[in-house]
Short mmCIF file of C-alpha atoms and ligand atoms in Angstrom, two decimals:
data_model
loop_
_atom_site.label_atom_id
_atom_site.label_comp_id
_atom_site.label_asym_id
_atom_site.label_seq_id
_atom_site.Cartn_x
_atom_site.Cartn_y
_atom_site.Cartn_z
CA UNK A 16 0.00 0.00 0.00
CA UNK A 17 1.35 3.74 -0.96
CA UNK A 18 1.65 6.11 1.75
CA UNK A 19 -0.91 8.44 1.54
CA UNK A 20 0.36 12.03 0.06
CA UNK A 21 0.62 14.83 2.39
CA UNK A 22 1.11 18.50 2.21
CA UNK A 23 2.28 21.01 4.63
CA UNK A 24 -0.03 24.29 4.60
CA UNK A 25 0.13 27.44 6.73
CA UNK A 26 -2.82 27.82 8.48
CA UNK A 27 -2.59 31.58 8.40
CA UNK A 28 -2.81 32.15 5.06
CA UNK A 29 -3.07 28.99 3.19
CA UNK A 30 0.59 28.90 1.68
CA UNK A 31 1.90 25.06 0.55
CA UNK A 32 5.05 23.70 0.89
CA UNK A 33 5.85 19.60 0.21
CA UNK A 34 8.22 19.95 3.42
CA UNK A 35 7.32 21.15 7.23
CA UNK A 36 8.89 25.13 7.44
CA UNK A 37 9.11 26.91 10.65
CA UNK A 38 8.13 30.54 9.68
CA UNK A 39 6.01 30.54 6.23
CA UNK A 40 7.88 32.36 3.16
CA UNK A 41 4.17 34.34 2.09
CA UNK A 42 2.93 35.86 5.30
CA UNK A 43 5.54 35.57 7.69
CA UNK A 44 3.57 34.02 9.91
CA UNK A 45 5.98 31.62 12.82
CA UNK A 46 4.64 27.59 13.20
CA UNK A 47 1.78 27.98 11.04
CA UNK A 48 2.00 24.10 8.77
CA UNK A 49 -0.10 21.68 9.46
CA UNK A 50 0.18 18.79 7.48
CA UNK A 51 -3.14 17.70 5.58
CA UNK A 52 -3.80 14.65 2.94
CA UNK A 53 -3.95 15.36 -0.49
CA UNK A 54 -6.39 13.16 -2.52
CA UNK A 55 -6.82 15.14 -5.70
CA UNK A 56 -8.34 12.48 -7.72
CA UNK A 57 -10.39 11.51 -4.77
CA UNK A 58 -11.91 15.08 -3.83
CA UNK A 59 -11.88 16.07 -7.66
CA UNK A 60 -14.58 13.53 -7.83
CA UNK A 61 -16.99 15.36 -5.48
CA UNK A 62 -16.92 18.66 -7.28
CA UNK A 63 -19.94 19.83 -8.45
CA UNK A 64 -18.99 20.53 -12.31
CA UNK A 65 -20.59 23.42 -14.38
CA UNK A 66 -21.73 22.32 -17.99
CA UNK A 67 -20.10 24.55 -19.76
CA UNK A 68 -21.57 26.97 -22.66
CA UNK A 69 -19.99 28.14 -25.85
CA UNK A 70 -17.92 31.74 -25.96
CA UNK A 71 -20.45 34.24 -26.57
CA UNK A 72 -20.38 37.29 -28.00
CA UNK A 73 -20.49 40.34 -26.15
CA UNK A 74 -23.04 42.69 -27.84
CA UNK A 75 -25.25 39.53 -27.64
CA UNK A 76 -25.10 39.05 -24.12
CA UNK A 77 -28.54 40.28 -22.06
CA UNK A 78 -28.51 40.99 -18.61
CA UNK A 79 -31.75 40.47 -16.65
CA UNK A 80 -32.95 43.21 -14.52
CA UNK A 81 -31.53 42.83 -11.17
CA UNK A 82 -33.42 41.32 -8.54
CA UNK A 83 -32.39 41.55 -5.29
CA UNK A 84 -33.78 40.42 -1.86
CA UNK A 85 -34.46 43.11 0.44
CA UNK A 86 -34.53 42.30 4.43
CA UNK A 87 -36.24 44.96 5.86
CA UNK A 88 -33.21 46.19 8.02
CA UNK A 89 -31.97 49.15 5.82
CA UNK A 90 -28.81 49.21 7.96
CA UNK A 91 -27.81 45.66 6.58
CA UNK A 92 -29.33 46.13 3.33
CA UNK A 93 -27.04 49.21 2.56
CA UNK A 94 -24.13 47.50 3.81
CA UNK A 95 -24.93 44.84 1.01
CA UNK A 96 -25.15 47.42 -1.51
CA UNK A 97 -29.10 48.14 -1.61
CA UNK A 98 -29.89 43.85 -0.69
CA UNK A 99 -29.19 40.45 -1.03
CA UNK A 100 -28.57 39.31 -4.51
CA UNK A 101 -29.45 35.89 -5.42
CA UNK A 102 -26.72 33.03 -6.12
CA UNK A 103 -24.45 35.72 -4.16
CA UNK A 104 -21.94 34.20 -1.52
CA UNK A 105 -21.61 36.30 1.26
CA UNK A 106 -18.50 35.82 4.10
CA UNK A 107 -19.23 37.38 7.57
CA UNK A 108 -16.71 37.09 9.76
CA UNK A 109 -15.59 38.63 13.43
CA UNK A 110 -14.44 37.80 16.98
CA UNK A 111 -16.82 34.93 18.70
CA UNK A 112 -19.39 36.54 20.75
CA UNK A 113 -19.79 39.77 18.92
CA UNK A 114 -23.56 38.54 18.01
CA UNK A 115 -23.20 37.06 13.99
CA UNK A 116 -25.24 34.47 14.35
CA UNK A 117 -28.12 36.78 16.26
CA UNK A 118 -27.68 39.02 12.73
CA UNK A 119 -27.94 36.29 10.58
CA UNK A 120 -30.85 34.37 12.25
CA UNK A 121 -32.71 37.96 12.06
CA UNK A 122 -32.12 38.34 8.72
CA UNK A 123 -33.47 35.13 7.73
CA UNK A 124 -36.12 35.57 9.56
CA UNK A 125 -37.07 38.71 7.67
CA UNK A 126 -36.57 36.86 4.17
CA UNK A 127 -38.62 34.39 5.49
CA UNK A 128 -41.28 36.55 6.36
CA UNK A 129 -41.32 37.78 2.91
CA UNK A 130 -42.11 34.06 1.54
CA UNK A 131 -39.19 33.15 0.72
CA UNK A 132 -37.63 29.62 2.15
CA UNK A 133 -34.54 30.20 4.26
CA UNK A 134 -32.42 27.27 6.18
CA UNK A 135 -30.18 28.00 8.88
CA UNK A 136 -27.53 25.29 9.33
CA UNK A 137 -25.32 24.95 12.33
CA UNK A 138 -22.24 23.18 13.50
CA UNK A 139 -21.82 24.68 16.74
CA UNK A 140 -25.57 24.76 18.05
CA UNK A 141 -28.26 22.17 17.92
CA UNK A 142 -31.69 22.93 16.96
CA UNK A 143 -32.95 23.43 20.03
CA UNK A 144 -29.92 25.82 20.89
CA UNK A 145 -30.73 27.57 17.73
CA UNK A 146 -34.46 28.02 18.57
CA UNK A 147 -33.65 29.29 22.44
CA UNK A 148 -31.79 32.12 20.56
CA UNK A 149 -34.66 32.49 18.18
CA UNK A 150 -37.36 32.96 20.90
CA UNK A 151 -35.32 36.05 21.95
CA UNK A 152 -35.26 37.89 18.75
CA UNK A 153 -38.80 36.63 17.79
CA UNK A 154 -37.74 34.61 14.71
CA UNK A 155 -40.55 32.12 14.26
CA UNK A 156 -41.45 32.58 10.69
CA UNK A 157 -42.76 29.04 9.28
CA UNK A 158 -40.42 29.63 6.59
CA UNK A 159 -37.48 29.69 8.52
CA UNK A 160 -35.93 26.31 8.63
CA UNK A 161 -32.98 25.19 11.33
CA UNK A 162 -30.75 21.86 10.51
CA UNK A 163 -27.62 20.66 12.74
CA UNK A 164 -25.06 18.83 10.95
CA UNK A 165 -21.59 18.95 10.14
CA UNK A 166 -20.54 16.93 6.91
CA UNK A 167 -21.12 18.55 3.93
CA UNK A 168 -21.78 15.25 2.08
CA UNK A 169 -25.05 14.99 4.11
CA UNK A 170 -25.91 18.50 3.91
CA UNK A 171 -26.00 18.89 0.50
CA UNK A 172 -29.18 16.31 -0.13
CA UNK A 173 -30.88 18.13 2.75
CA UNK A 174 -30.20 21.19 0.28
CA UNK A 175 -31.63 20.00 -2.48
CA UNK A 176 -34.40 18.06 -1.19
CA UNK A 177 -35.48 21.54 0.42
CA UNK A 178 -34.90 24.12 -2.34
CA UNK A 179 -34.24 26.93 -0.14
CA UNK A 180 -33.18 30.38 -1.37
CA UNK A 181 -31.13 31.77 1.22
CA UNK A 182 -29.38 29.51 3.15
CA UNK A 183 -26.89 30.10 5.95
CA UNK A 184 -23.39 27.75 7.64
CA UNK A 185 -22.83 28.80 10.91
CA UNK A 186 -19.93 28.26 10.91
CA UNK A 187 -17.63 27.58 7.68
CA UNK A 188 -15.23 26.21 10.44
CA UNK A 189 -17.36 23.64 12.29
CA UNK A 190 -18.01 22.12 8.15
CA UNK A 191 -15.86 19.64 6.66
CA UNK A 192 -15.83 17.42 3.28
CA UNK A 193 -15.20 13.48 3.34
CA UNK A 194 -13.04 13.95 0.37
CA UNK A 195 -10.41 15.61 2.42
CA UNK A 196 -8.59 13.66 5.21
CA UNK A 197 -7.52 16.75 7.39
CA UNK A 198 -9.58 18.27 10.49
CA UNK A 199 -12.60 20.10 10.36
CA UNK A 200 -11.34 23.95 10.64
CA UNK A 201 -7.69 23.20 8.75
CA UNK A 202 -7.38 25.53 6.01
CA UNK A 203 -7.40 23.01 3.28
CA UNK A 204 -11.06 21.64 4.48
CA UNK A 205 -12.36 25.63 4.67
CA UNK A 206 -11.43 26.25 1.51
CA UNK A 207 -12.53 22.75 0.00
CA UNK A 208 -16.22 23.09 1.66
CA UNK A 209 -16.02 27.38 0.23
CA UNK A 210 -15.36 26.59 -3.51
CA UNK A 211 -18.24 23.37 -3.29
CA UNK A 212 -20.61 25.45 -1.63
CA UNK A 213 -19.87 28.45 -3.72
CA UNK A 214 -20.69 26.36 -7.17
CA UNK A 215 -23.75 25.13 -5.66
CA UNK A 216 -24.75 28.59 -4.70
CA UNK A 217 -24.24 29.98 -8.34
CA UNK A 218 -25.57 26.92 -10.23
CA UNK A 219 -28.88 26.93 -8.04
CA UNK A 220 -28.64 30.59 -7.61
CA UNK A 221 -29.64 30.80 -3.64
CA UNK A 222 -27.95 33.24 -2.11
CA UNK A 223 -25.59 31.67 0.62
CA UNK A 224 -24.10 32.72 3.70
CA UNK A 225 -21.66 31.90 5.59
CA UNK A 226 -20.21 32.48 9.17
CA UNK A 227 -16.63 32.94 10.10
CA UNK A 228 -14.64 33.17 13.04
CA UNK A 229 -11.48 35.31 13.10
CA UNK A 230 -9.33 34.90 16.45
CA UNK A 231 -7.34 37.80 17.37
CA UNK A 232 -3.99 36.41 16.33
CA UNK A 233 -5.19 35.04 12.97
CA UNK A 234 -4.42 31.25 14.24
CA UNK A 235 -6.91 29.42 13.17
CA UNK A 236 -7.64 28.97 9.28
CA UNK A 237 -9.70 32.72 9.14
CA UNK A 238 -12.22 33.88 6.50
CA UNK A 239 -8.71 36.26 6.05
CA UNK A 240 -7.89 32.81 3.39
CA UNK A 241 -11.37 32.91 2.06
CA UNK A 242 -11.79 37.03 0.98
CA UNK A 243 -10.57 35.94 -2.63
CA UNK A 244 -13.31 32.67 -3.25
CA UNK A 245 -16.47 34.69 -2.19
CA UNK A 246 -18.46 37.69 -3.70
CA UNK A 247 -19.11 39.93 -0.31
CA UNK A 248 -17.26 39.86 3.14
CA UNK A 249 -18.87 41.37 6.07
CA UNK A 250 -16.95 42.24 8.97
CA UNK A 251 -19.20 42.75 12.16
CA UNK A 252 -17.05 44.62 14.71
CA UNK A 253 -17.27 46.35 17.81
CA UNK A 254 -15.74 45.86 21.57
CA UNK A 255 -16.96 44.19 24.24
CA UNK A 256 -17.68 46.92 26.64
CA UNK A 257 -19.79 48.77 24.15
CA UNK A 258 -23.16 47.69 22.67
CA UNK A 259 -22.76 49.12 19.56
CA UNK A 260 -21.46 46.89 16.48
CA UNK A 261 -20.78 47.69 13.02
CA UNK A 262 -20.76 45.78 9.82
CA UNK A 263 -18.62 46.58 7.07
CA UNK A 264 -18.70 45.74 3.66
CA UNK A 265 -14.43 45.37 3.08
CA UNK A 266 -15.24 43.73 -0.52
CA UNK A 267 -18.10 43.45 -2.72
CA UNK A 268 -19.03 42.19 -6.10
CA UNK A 269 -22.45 43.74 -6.16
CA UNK A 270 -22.03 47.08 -4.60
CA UNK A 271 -19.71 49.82 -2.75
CA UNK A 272 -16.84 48.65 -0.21
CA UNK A 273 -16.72 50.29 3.01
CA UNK A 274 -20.02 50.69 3.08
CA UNK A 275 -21.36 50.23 7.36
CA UNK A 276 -23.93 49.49 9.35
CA UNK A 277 -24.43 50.11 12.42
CA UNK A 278 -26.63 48.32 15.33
CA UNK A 279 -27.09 48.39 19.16
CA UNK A 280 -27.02 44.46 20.77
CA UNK A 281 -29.91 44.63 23.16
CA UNK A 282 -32.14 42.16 25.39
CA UNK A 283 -33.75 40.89 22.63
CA UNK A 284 -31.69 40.94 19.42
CA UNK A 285 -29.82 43.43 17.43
CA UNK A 286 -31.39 46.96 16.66
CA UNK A 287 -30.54 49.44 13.56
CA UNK A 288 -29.37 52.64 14.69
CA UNK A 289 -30.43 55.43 12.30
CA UNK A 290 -28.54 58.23 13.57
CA UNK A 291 -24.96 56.92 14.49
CA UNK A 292 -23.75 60.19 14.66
CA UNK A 293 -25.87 61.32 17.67
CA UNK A 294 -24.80 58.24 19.58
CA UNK A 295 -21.34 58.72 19.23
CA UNK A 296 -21.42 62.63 20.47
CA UNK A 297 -24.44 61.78 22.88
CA UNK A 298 -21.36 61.32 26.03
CA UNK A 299 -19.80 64.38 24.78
CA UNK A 300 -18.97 66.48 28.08
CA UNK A 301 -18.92 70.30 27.43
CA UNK A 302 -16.28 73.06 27.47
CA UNK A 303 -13.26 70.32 28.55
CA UNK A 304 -9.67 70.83 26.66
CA UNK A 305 -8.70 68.19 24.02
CA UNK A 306 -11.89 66.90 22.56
CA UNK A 307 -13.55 68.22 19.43
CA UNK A 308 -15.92 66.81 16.47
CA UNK A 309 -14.78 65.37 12.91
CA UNK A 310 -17.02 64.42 10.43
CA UNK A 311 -15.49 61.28 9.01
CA UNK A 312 -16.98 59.10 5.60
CA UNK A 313 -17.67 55.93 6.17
CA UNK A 314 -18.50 54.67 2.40
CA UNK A 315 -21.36 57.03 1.44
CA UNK A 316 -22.18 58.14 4.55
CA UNK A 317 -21.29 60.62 6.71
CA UNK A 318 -20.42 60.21 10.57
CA UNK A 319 -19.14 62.95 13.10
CA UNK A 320 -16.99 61.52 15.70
CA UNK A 321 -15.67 63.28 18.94
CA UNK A 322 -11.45 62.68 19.20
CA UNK A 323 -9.90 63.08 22.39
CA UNK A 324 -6.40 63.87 23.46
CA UNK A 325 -4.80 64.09 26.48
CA UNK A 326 -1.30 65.00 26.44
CA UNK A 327 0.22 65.34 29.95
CA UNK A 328 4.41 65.58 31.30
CA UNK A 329 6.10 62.49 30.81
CA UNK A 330 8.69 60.69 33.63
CA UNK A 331 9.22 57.95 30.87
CA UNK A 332 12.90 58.74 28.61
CA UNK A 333 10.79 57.96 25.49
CA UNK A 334 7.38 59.89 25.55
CA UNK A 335 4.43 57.36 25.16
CA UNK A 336 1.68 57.72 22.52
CA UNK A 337 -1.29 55.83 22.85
CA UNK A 338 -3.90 55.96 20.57
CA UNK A 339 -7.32 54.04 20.13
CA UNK A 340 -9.33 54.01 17.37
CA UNK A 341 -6.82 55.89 14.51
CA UNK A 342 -3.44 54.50 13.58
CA UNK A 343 -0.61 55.11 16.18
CA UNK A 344 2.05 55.95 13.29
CA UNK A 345 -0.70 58.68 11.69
CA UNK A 346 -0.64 60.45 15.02
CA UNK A 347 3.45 60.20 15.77
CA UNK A 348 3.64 61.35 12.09
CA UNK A 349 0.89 64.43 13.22
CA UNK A 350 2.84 65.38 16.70
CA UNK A 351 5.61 66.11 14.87
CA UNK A 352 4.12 68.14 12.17
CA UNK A 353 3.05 70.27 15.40
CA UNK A 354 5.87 70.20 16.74
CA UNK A 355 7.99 71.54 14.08
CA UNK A 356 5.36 73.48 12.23
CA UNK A 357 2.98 74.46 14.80
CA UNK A 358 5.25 75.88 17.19
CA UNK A 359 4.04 73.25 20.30
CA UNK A 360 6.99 71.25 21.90
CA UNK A 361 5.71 67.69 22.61
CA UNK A 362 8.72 66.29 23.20
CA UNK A 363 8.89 65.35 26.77
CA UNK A 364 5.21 64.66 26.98
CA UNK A 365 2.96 61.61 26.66
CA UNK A 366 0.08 62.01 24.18
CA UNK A 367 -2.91 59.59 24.24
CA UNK A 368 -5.30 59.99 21.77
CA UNK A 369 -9.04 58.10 21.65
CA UNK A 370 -11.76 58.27 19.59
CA UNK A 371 -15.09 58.17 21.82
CA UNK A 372 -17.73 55.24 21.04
CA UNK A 373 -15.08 52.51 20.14
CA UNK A 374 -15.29 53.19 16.75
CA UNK A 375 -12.20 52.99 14.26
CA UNK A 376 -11.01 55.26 11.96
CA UNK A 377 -8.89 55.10 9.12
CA UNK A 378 -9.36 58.43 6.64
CA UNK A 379 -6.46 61.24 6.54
CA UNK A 380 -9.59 63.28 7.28
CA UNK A 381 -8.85 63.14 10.67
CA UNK A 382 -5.90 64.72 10.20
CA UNK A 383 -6.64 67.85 11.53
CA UNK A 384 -8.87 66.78 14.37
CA UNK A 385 -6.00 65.17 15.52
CA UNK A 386 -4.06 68.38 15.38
CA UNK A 387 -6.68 70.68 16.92
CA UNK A 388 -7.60 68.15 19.70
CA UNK A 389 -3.58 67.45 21.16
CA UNK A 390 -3.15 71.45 20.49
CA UNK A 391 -6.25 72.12 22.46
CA UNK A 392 -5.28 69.49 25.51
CA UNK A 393 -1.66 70.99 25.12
CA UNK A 394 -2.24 74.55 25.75
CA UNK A 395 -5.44 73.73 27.97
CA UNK A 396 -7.80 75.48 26.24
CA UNK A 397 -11.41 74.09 25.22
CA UNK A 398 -12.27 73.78 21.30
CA UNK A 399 -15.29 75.71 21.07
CA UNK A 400 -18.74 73.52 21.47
CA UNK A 401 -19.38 74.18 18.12
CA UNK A 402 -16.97 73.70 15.82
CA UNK A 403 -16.14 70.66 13.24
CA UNK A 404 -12.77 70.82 11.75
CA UNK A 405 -11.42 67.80 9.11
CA UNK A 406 -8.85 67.97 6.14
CA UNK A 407 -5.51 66.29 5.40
CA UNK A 408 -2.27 67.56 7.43
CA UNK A 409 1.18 66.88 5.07
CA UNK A 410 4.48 66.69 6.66
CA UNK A 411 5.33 70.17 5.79
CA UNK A 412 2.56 71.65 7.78
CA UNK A 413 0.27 72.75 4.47
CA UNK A 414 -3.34 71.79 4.87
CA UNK A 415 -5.21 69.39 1.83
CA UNK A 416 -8.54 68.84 0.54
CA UNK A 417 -10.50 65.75 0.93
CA UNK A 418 -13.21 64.73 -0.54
CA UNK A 419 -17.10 64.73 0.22
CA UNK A 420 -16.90 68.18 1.80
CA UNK A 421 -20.46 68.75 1.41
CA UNK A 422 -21.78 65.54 2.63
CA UNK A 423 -19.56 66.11 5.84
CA UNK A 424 -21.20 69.75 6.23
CA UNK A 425 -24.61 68.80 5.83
CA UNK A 426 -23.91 65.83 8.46
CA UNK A 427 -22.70 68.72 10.95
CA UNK A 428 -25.32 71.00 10.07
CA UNK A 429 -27.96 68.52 10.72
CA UNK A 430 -26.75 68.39 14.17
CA UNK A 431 -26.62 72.03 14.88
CA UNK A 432 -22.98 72.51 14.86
CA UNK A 433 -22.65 76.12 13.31
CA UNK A 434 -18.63 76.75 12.87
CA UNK A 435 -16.11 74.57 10.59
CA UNK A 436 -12.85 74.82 9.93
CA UNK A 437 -12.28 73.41 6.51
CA UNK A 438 -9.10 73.13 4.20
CA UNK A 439 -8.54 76.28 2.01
CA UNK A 440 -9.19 74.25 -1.10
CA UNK A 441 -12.55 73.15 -0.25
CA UNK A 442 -13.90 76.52 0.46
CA UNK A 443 -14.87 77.44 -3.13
CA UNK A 444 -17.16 74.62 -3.33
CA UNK A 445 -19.13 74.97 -0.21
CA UNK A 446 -19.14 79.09 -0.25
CA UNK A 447 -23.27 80.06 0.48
CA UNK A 448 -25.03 76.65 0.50
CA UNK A 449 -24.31 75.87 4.46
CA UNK A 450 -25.58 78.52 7.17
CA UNK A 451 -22.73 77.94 9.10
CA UNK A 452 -19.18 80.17 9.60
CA UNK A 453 -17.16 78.41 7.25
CA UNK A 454 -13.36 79.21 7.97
CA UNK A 455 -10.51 78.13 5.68
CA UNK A 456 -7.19 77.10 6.21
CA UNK A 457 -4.03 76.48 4.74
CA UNK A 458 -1.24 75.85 7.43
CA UNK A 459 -1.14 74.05 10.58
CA UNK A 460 -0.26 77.55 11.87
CA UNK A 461 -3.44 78.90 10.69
CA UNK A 462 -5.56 76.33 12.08
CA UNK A 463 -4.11 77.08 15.34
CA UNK A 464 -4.71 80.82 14.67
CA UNK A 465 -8.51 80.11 13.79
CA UNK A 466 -9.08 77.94 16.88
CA UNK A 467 -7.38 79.65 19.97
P1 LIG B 516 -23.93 35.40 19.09
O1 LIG B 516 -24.84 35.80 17.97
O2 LIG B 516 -24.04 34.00 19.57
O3 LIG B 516 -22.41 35.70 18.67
P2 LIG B 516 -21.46 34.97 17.60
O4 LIG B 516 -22.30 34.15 16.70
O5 LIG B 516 -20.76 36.11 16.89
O6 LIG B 516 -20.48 34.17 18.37
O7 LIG B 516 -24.23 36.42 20.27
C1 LIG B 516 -23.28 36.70 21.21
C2 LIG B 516 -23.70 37.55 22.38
O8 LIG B 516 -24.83 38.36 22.17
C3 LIG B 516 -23.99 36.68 23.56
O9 LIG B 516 -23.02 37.03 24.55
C4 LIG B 516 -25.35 37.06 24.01
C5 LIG B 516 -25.62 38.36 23.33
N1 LIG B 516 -27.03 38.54 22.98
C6 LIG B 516 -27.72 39.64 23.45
O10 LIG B 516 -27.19 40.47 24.18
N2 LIG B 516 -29.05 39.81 23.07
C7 LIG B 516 -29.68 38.93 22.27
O11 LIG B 516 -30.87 39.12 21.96
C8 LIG B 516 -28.96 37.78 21.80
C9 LIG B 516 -29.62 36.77 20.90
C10 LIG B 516 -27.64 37.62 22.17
MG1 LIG B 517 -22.30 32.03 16.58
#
């Protein structure tokens, strides 16, 4: 008898090598091979095949009007790009316990209220664990459908005997193929069970979904290896000590990236919050030194944030910066522009820097708001109540324009801020349509002029 073939693959980021390596050549990543069977004819054999057309030309082709399945919860359907589009294959991954299966078993249960046939399918829970979950968000629609199982071999009959159109693995992890001789959760078995679920998907065209775990450290085989075989990855996100989460589309065949939604996890279930920006500035305390509002872009919308600094003496020989919530090398990058531009020694003090609400942020719109709010906490002097301030801060002090000016203003507007201090370049296009004192600058040393 032949020894059976093996393979050594990184189980960070799905890399192969024929012999064991200690730190993977692709990601870096240090003990990450496993060694799994390869069976190639063997799991060839399972594969659902395509039948294949002729080439077709392309001023021949017709598209059908879109159709897309709408859930109800305009916070997740926006995320998606406007709803759920049939034969789609949709990742959603975050940390355990941040409340994806509670999403998904809501919005199934809103498809299913709309008549269409939905099947929930878990290898973590049974069906009675599913249905204890259920009772607390109400989902009893009798066209909402629960299975336990594990093999996909004996899911897939279940599949077709039902004929549902949305269907949903909690989790891709817990899922393995026959055809494969490594454990459930190895990379090679989440990727084998992704591409056979993803041809059933398009061939029968129901619109799949699948659950993913991602650990903090990346150690187990993540949805990170899966982003390239599937049309839409969610990421739900948010910390444990807040209540808020938000989803957000990071890549999408069917619509915008970066894209979010956001929700509040209560008592029973997850609830859409319309007006993020009012939550976020709801703690805001009034007339303190380092804190003041940016209006951010998240995708197409708009979303003022409060950023905080604190800078204080330091007793350490390297001054620490802290930040949460905006990149730490952004802000080291920022304190010196101040430094040397602005006028403001930093050097021997500490600067922490936080954006309220435990939300992240990753624009260069920031920029100033990260400026303004270490100036303000430097020299101890409050940022007045009413003022926004965003724009891009290069290294030699000059102020840039970003885009979606407008949409930022109108955000602030709407919540009765009446003073912004705006890059110079921007100015010309938002001149008389805001009723608000529109200031532009051009140099870190102006914005300090304008706001002290
Ligand atoms: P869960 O959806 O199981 O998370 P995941 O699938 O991402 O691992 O939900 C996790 C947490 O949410 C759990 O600690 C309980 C809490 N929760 C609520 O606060 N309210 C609810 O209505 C539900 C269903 C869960
Ligand atoms: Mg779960």
């Amino acid at each position: 008898m032949s020894k059976p073939k093996t393979i050594f693959i990184c189980q960070n980021c799905g890399y192969q090598a024929p012999k064991w390596l200690g730190r993977c050549p692709d990601c870096g990543a240090w003990n990450s091979f496993a060694e799994e069977l390869t069976e190639i004819s063997h799991h060839d054999k399972g594969r659902d095949r395509h039948i294949l057309g002729m080439p077709q030309r392309i001023d021949t082709v017709t598209i059908d009007k879109e159709v897309r399945h709408k859930t109800g919860i305009s916070e997740f359907d926006r995320t998606l790009g406007g709803g759920v589009v049939p034969g789609s294959l949709i990742l959603i991954g975050g940390d355990p316990g941040i409340g994806k299966s509670t999403l998904i078993l809501q919005v199934m249960q809103r498809l299913a209220q709309q008549g269409l046939k939905t099947l929930y399918i878990s290898g973590e829970e049974s069906v009675q664990q599913i249905k204890i979950r259920a009772q607390r968000i109400s989902a009893d629609s009798s066209q909402l459908y629960l299975l336990s199982g594990t093999c996909l071999e004996d899911l897939v009959p279940r599949l077709d005997e039902l004929a549902p159109q949305a269907v949903v693995i909690d989790s891709i992890q817990t899922i393995y193929t026959e055809s494969m001789g490594s454990a459930p959760g190895s990379i090679g078995q989440v990727r084998e069970v992704t591409v056979r679920l993803m041809n059933l998907a398009k061939n029968s065209g129901k619109a799949l979904f699948l659950i993913g775990h991602v650990t903090k450290d990346g150690a187990i085989a993540g949805p990170k290896a899966l982003e390239h075989l599937v049309d839409t990855v969610l990421y739900f996100e948010g910390d444990g000590s807040h209540s808020y989460r938000i989803l957000r589309a990071v890549k999408n065949r069917f619509g915008p990236t970066n894209e979010i939604g956001v929700f509040e996890m209560m008592d029973n279930g997850l609830k859409e919050v319309g007006n993020p920006s009012q939550i976020f500035l709801a703690e805001r305390s009034s007339d303190v030194s380092g804190s003041v509002v940016v209006p951010c872009m998240e995708g197409s919308r708009p979303l003022l944030v409060e950023m905080q600094a604190l800078v204080c003496s330091s007793s350490l020989a390297i001054p620490r910066r802290t930040t949460i919530g905006v990149d730490p090398n952004r802000v080291s990058v920022l304190v010196a522009v101040l430094s040397k531009r602005g006028g403001v020694n930093l050097s021997n003090k500490d600067i922490f820097i936080n954006v309220a609400g435990g939300i992240k942020i990753d624009e260069p719109a920031v920029d100033l708001g990260i400026i303004s709010t270490t100036a303000s906490s430097f020299l101890n002097k409050p940022i007045s109540r009413n003022t926004v301030t965003f724009g891009e801060v290069g290294l030699s002090g000059e102020i840039r324009g970003v885009n979606q000016a407008e949409l930022r203003l109108k955000e602030a507007k709407k919540l009765g801020f009446s003073r912004c201090l705006v890059p110079k370049k921007s100015i010309q296009s938002l001149k008389g349509k805001f009723d608000m004192e529109i200031i532009g600058v051009s140099s870190v040393t102006e914005l300090l002029e304008a706001l002290f």
